[in-house]
GROMACS .gro file of C-alpha atoms in nm:
model
  280
    1MET     CA    1  -1.280  -0.701   5.353
    2ALA     CA    2  -1.041  -0.428   5.470
    3ALA     CA    3  -0.858  -0.677   5.691
    4PHE     CA    4  -0.823  -0.920   5.397
    5MET     CA    5  -0.680  -0.646   5.174
    6MET     CA    6  -0.435  -0.540   5.450
    7ALA     CA    7  -0.322  -0.901   5.499
    8SER     CA    8  -0.268  -0.944   5.126
    9SER     CA    9  -0.063  -0.624   5.113
   10ILE     CA   10   0.154  -0.746   5.404
   11GLN     CA   11   0.211  -1.082   5.232
   12ILE     CA   12   0.309  -0.915   4.905
   13ALA     CA   13   0.546  -0.674   5.084
   14ALA     CA   14   0.708  -0.961   5.276
   15GLY     CA   15   0.764  -1.157   4.956
   16VAL     CA   16   0.543  -1.446   5.068
   17ARG     CA   17   0.289  -1.385   4.793
   18ALA     CA   18   0.352  -1.245   4.446
   19PRO     CA   19   0.113  -0.984   4.314
   20VAL     CA   20  -0.128  -1.105   4.047
   21LYS     CA   21  -0.089  -0.915   3.720
   22ARG     CA   22  -0.397  -0.898   3.509
   23ASN     CA   23  -0.430  -0.788   3.150
   24LEU     CA   24  -0.697  -0.519   3.169
   25ARG     CA   25  -0.861  -0.316   2.899
   26ALA     CA   26  -1.150  -0.076   2.879
   27SER     CA   27  -1.486  -0.218   2.781
   28SER     CA   28  -1.629  -0.058   2.468
   29PHE     CA   29  -1.975  -0.062   2.628
   30THR     CA   30  -1.935   0.054   2.987
   31GLY     CA   31  -1.587   0.202   2.980
   32ALA     CA   32  -1.491  -0.003   3.289
   33ARG     CA   33  -1.168  -0.197   3.321
   34VAL     CA   34  -1.229  -0.566   3.258
   35ALA     CA   35  -0.989  -0.859   3.263
   36VAL     CA   36  -0.907  -1.031   2.936
   37PRO     CA   37  -0.697  -1.343   2.875
   38ALA     CA   38  -0.338  -1.268   2.783
   39ARG     CA   39  -0.226  -1.375   2.438
   40ALA     CA   40   0.105  -1.552   2.393
   41VAL     CA   41   0.354  -1.359   2.182
   42ARG     CA   42   0.647  -1.542   2.026
   43LEU     CA   43   0.968  -1.343   2.013
   44ALA     CA   44   1.183  -1.319   1.703
   45SER     CA   45   1.483  -1.451   1.897
   46THR     CA   46   1.312  -1.789   1.938
   47GLY     CA   47   1.280  -1.829   1.563
   48GLY     CA   48   0.903  -1.878   1.583
   49LEU     CA   49   0.802  -1.536   1.446
   50LYS     CA   50   0.740  -1.524   1.075
   51VAL     CA   51   0.655  -1.212   0.879
   52ASP     CA   52   0.426  -1.261   0.580
   53ALA     CA   53   0.525  -1.002   0.321
   54LYS     CA   54   0.329  -0.895   0.016
   55PHE     CA   55   0.477  -1.041  -0.299
   56ASP     CA   56   0.458  -0.907  -0.650
   57ALA     CA   57   0.349  -1.118  -0.945
   58GLY     CA   58   0.666  -1.019  -1.128
   59VAL     CA   59   0.907  -0.739  -1.202
   60GLY     CA   60   0.747  -0.433  -1.361
   61VAL     CA   61   0.848  -0.086  -1.474
   62PHE     CA   62   0.782   0.275  -1.382
   63GLY     CA   63   0.637   0.555  -1.590
   64ASN     CA   64   0.461   0.891  -1.582
   65LYS     CA   65   0.100   0.961  -1.662
   66ALA     CA   66   0.083   1.147  -1.994
   67GLY     CA   67  -0.295   1.180  -2.017
   68MET     CA   68  -0.609   1.010  -2.143
   69THR     CA   69  -0.737   0.955  -2.494
   70GLN     CA   70  -0.947   0.699  -2.679
   71LEU     CA   71  -0.892   0.407  -2.911
   72PHE     CA   72  -1.129   0.239  -3.153
   73THR     CA   73  -1.144  -0.138  -3.172
   74ALA     CA   74  -1.197  -0.345  -3.485
   75GLU     CA   75  -1.565  -0.371  -3.391
   76GLY     CA   76  -1.594   0.008  -3.382
   77LEU     CA   77  -1.610   0.043  -3.005
   78CYS     CA   78  -1.462   0.356  -2.847
   79VAL     CA   79  -1.239   0.259  -2.553
   80PRO     CA   80  -1.108   0.520  -2.306
   81VAL     CA   81  -0.738   0.464  -2.239
   82THR     CA   82  -0.452   0.617  -2.043
   83VAL     CA   83  -0.111   0.678  -2.196
   84ILE     CA   84   0.181   0.610  -1.959
   85ALA     CA   85   0.508   0.762  -2.080
   86VAL     CA   86   0.829   0.574  -1.999
   87GLN     CA   87   1.131   0.800  -1.953
   88ALA     CA   88   1.500   0.718  -1.920
   89GLY     CA   89   1.559   0.464  -1.648
   90ASN     CA   90   1.400   0.133  -1.548
   91VAL     CA   91   1.733  -0.035  -1.479
   92VAL     CA   92   1.814  -0.298  -1.218
   93THR     CA   93   2.007  -0.130  -0.937
   94GLN     CA   94   2.014  -0.421  -0.691
   95VAL     CA   95   1.930  -0.792  -0.683
   96LYS     CA   96   1.841  -0.946  -0.346
   97THR     CA   97   1.822  -1.317  -0.268
   98GLU     CA   98   1.735  -1.521   0.038
   99GLU     CA   99   2.100  -1.620   0.084
  100THR     CA  100   2.229  -1.262   0.097
  101ASP     CA  101   1.935  -1.051   0.219
  102GLY     CA  102   1.681  -1.296   0.355
  103TYR     CA  103   1.425  -1.245   0.077
  104ASN     CA  104   1.403  -1.231  -0.302
  105ALA     CA  105   1.360  -0.893  -0.467
  106VAL     CA  106   1.470  -0.682  -0.761
  107GLN     CA  107   1.532  -0.311  -0.707
  108VAL     CA  108   1.455  -0.092  -1.006
  109GLY     CA  109   1.573   0.265  -1.059
  110TYR     CA  110   1.378   0.518  -1.264
  111ASP     CA  111   1.403   0.878  -1.383
  112GLN     CA  112   1.766   0.956  -1.465
  113VAL     CA  113   1.879   1.286  -1.308
  114ALA     CA  114   2.197   1.480  -1.238
  115ASP     CA  115   2.399   1.358  -0.942
  116TYR     CA  116   2.350   1.680  -0.742
  117LYS     CA  117   1.970   1.628  -0.735
  118ILE     CA  118   1.989   1.317  -0.512
  119THR     CA  119   2.188   1.232  -0.200
  120LYS     CA  120   2.547   1.111  -0.215
  121PRO     CA  121   2.460   0.766  -0.074
  122GLU     CA  122   2.209   0.723  -0.357
  123VAL     CA  123   2.469   0.833  -0.612
  124GLY     CA  124   2.714   0.577  -0.471
  125HIS     CA  125   2.446   0.308  -0.471
  126CYS     CA  126   2.368   0.367  -0.839
  127GLY     CA  127   2.740   0.388  -0.923
  128LYS     CA  128   2.799   0.051  -0.759
  129ALA     CA  129   2.541  -0.099  -0.995
  130GLY     CA  130   2.704   0.074  -1.291
  131VAL     CA  131   2.399   0.286  -1.377
  132PRO     CA  132   2.344   0.665  -1.391
  133PRO     CA  133   2.188   0.842  -1.089
  134MET     CA  134   1.819   0.760  -1.056
  135ARG     CA  135   1.561   0.964  -0.869
  136HIS     CA  136   1.330   0.676  -0.773
  137LEU     CA  137   1.440   0.340  -0.631
  138GLU     CA  138   1.187   0.071  -0.546
  139GLU     CA  139   1.179  -0.305  -0.506
  140PHE     CA  140   0.964  -0.574  -0.661
  141ARG     CA  141   0.946  -0.855  -0.409
  142LEU     CA  142   0.934  -1.200  -0.567
  143VAL     CA  143   0.839  -1.547  -0.448
  144GLY     CA  144   1.120  -1.728  -0.628
  145ALA     CA  145   1.482  -1.642  -0.688
  146PRO     CA  146   1.531  -1.352  -0.932
  147THR     CA  147   1.699  -1.412  -1.268
  148HIS     CA  148   1.778  -1.048  -1.349
  149GLU     CA  149   2.133  -0.920  -1.372
  150LEU     CA  150   2.267  -0.609  -1.205
  151GLY     CA  151   2.249  -0.305  -1.434
  152ALA     CA  152   2.012  -0.472  -1.682
  153GLN     CA  153   1.776  -0.250  -1.881
  154LEU     CA  154   1.406  -0.327  -1.842
  155ASN     CA  155   1.207  -0.263  -2.160
  156PRO     CA  156   0.825  -0.246  -2.147
  157THR     CA  157   0.800  -0.442  -2.473
  158ASP     CA  158   0.988  -0.734  -2.316
  159ILE     CA  159   0.773  -0.745  -2.003
  160PHE     CA  160   0.422  -0.666  -2.126
  161LYS     CA  161   0.224  -0.740  -2.440
  162LYS     CA  162  -0.124  -0.663  -2.566
  163ASP     CA  163  -0.417  -0.798  -2.360
  164ASP     CA  164  -0.201  -0.846  -2.051
  165VAL     CA  165  -0.351  -0.754  -1.714
  166VAL     CA  166  -0.154  -0.513  -1.494
  167ASP     CA  167  -0.182  -0.330  -1.162
  168VAL     CA  168  -0.102   0.042  -1.175
  169ARG     CA  169  -0.018   0.221  -0.851
  170GLY     CA  170   0.015   0.595  -0.801
  171THR     CA  171  -0.072   0.888  -0.578
  172SER     CA  172  -0.429   1.009  -0.618
  173ILE     CA  173  -0.516   1.375  -0.675
  174GLY     CA  174  -0.538   1.569  -0.349
  175LYS     CA  175  -0.881   1.717  -0.274
  176GLY     CA  176  -0.785   1.905   0.041
  177TRP     CA  177  -0.992   1.910   0.360
  178GLN     CA  178  -1.340   1.783   0.276
  179GLY     CA  179  -1.658   1.710   0.464
  180ALA     CA  180  -1.833   1.379   0.512
  181VAL     CA  181  -2.089   1.451   0.239
  182LYS     CA  182  -1.825   1.474  -0.034
  183LYS     CA  183  -1.574   1.226   0.104
  184TYR     CA  184  -1.808   0.944   0.209
  185GLY     CA  185  -2.133   1.028   0.033
  186PHE     CA  186  -2.332   1.107   0.347
  187ALA     CA  187  -2.688   1.231   0.293
  188ARG     CA  188  -2.732   1.597   0.375
  189GLY     CA  189  -3.003   1.736   0.595
  190LEU     CA  190  -3.300   1.949   0.502
  191MET     CA  191  -3.217   2.280   0.337
  192THR     CA  192  -3.549   2.440   0.446
  193HIS     CA  193  -3.809   2.420   0.725
  194GLY     CA  194  -3.571   2.568   0.981
  195SER     CA  195  -3.309   2.294   0.959
  196LYS     CA  196  -2.972   2.387   1.109
  197SER     CA  197  -2.798   2.072   0.987
  198HIS     CA  198  -2.742   2.099   0.615
  199ARG     CA  199  -2.410   1.924   0.544
  200GLN     CA  200  -2.302   1.824   0.895
  201HIS     CA  201  -2.214   1.461   0.963
  202GLY     CA  202  -2.425   1.441   1.280
  203SER     CA  203  -2.346   1.268   1.607
  204VAL     CA  204  -2.002   1.112   1.654
  205GLY     CA  205  -2.092   0.907   1.964
  206ALA     CA  206  -2.232   0.924   2.315
  207GLY     CA  207  -2.080   1.168   2.563
  208THR     CA  208  -2.088   0.964   2.885
  209SER     CA  209  -2.012   0.619   2.751
  210PRO     CA  210  -1.774   0.561   2.582
  211GLY     CA  211  -1.699   0.934   2.605
  212ARG     CA  212  -1.462   0.929   2.312
  213ILE     CA  213  -1.455   0.895   1.935
  214PHE     CA  214  -1.361   0.552   1.804
  215PRO     CA  215  -1.063   0.535   1.566
  216GLY     CA  216  -1.167   0.515   1.204
  217LYS     CA  217  -1.485   0.719   1.249
  218LYS     CA  218  -1.597   0.867   0.918
  219MET     CA  219  -1.558   1.241   0.968
  220HIS     CA  220  -1.432   1.543   0.780
  221SER     CA  221  -1.065   1.495   0.697
  222GLN     CA  222  -0.801   1.508   0.424
  223MET     CA  223  -0.925   1.359   0.098
  224GLY     CA  224  -0.703   1.217  -0.174
  225ASN     CA  225  -0.323   1.245  -0.196
  226GLU     CA  226  -0.274   0.878  -0.103
  227LEU     CA  227  -0.141   0.567  -0.273
  228VAL     CA  228  -0.408   0.400  -0.484
  229THR     CA  229  -0.379   0.087  -0.698
  230ALA     CA  230  -0.592   0.043  -1.008
  231LYS     CA  231  -0.612  -0.335  -1.041
  232LYS     CA  232  -0.644  -0.562  -1.343
  233LEU     CA  233  -0.619  -0.301  -1.617
  234VAL     CA  234  -0.598  -0.442  -1.968
  235VAL     CA  235  -0.296  -0.342  -2.177
  236MET     CA  236  -0.414  -0.206  -2.513
  237ARG     CA  237  -0.075  -0.128  -2.668
  238VAL     CA  238   0.292  -0.140  -2.570
  239GLU     CA  239   0.575   0.057  -2.726
  240ALA     CA  240   0.933   0.129  -2.627
  241ASP     CA  241   0.847   0.469  -2.478
  242CYS     CA  242   0.486   0.425  -2.362
  243ILE     CA  243   0.227   0.183  -2.228
  244ILE     CA  244  -0.142   0.230  -2.310
  245VAL     CA  245  -0.389   0.074  -2.066
  246LYS     CA  246  -0.766   0.063  -2.066
  247GLY     CA  247  -0.940   0.294  -1.818
  248SER     CA  248  -0.805   0.552  -1.579
  249VAL     CA  249  -0.509   0.549  -1.341
  250PRO     CA  250  -0.447   0.745  -1.020
  251GLY     CA  251  -0.308   1.098  -1.019
  252LYS     CA  252  -0.276   1.388  -1.256
  253ARG     CA  253  -0.050   1.435  -1.558
  254GLY     CA  254   0.314   1.373  -1.483
  255ASN     CA  255   0.234   1.156  -1.182
  256LEU     CA  256   0.477   0.871  -1.108
  257LEU     CA  257   0.319   0.530  -1.174
  258ARG     CA  258   0.426   0.176  -1.091
  259ILE     CA  259   0.317  -0.080  -1.349
  260ALA     CA  260   0.344  -0.446  -1.250
  261PRO     CA  261   0.181  -0.772  -1.356
  262ALA     CA  262  -0.160  -0.812  -1.193
  263LYS     CA  263  -0.169  -1.006  -0.867
  264ILE     CA  264  -0.422  -1.288  -0.904
  265VAL     CA  265  -0.418  -1.534  -0.616
  266GLY     CA  266  -0.377  -1.889  -0.738
  267LYS     CA  267  -0.259  -1.783  -1.084
  268THR     CA  268   0.018  -1.523  -1.076
  269ILE     CA  269   0.094  -1.555  -0.704
  270PRO     CA  270   0.047  -1.867  -0.487
  271HIS     CA  271  -0.220  -1.889  -0.222
  272LYS     CA  272  -0.095  -1.868   0.138
  273LEU     CA  273  -0.252  -2.201   0.227
  274THR     CA  274  -0.095  -2.370  -0.076
  275ALA     CA  275   0.246  -2.225   0.013
  276LYS     CA  276   0.216  -2.352   0.371
  277LEU     CA  277   0.120  -2.701   0.254
  278GLN     CA  278   0.413  -2.711   0.014
  279ALA     CA  279   0.649  -2.594   0.287
  280ALA     CA  280   0.519  -2.863   0.523
   0.00000   0.00000   0.00000
């Protein structure tokens, strides 16, 4: 065996035989290095790589959470609702098309501020669109070509109406560093009979094999303070300066919210398979 290995080394050094490169990875069971078949990766330069982006069902608006209240229906039912205040802004700051930018999108600016509160490139970008300085700039990516004009004002009453279904995205309330019992609903241990494991999460894996903690393990960590989308909320009332939706939305009072038409596959946005068949 040693002679065979020495002969192979001599052949590789002399250039007679090329070394065999294997794609190795660690086994999740034994931790040993095992060979796996290599997967072909198409480079972007060849034109075969396609990025599937997430599309929006339409152009929406931005607002701030004002608080929660209740409305009574004609049948006498009490419905909890959230009032979303719409401040100065919601103007089109940029229109992107496939011919100019490679994809269709409408950039919307919100929250008008003084020019010294944002960067100079942002001030110049808003000035090019002919709108005042805006604190927040974000795109709504569309499937088809946009029909909006640069500098157009977006009014909630023109986009939404009663009984529409919307998706509201915002940053959830931060809970700080929390344990697994509060964050994931783990069952706690015994509080009596000499138990020394009251609110601990328990074992996180074997020590010898695999000898590590797998990514995504449910453990104590930061809770909240992340982007959350409340989907398919029913619009109860729309006015020029506010939108009232049924239920709760992420964040506390004053939190920035993104209100867009609800994404329903096959209705408001096309299915991926249908789009591929149409393209073919």
